[in-house]
């Protein structure tokens, strides 16, 4: 598993106005190498639901924090994924930003996968 592959996709997704089906499919392949339980994208329109389900399956017990500011034509979204622990020390944090929710959420998931990848 190459961290550079994940980093490359994360950089291509950053700043995107929308998440393409091809980007989501490619992300699923890369994330599955780190988290084998990553669900297959179903090609449906509910990409946000699929991403939330993916985080739930790949990172059980983690906290999803999603904040945004409604702006026209695009919002400004921030997503963080954190292991829920009793202490403030957190080993891995996934961070993402985007014009749309799905880009911020995917970027955060890719950030975690990049940190957890072996090489």
PDB file of N, CA, C and O in Angstrom, residues 33 40 101:
ATOM      1  N   UNK A  33      -7.478  -1.176   0.808  1.00  0.00           N
ATOM      2  CA  UNK A  33      -6.141  -1.758   1.046  1.00  0.00           C
ATOM      3  C   UNK A  33      -5.702  -1.578   2.492  1.00  0.00           C
ATOM      4  O   UNK A  33      -4.924  -2.353   3.011  1.00  0.00           O
ATOM      5  N   UNK A  40     -18.183  -1.596  -0.872  1.00  0.00           N
ATOM      6  CA  UNK A  40     -18.147  -1.251  -2.299  1.00  0.00           C
ATOM      7  C   UNK A  40     -19.114  -0.094  -2.535  1.00  0.00           C
ATOM      8  O   UNK A  40     -20.230  -0.128  -2.027  1.00  0.00           O
ATOM      9  N   UNK A 101     -19.995  18.689   1.280  1.00  0.00           N
ATOM     10  CA  UNK A 101     -19.812  17.768   2.404  1.00  0.00           C
ATOM     11  C   UNK A 101     -19.030  16.522   1.997  1.00  0.00           C
ATOM     12  O   UNK A 101     -18.113  16.093   2.698  1.00  0.00           O
TER      13      UNK A 101
END
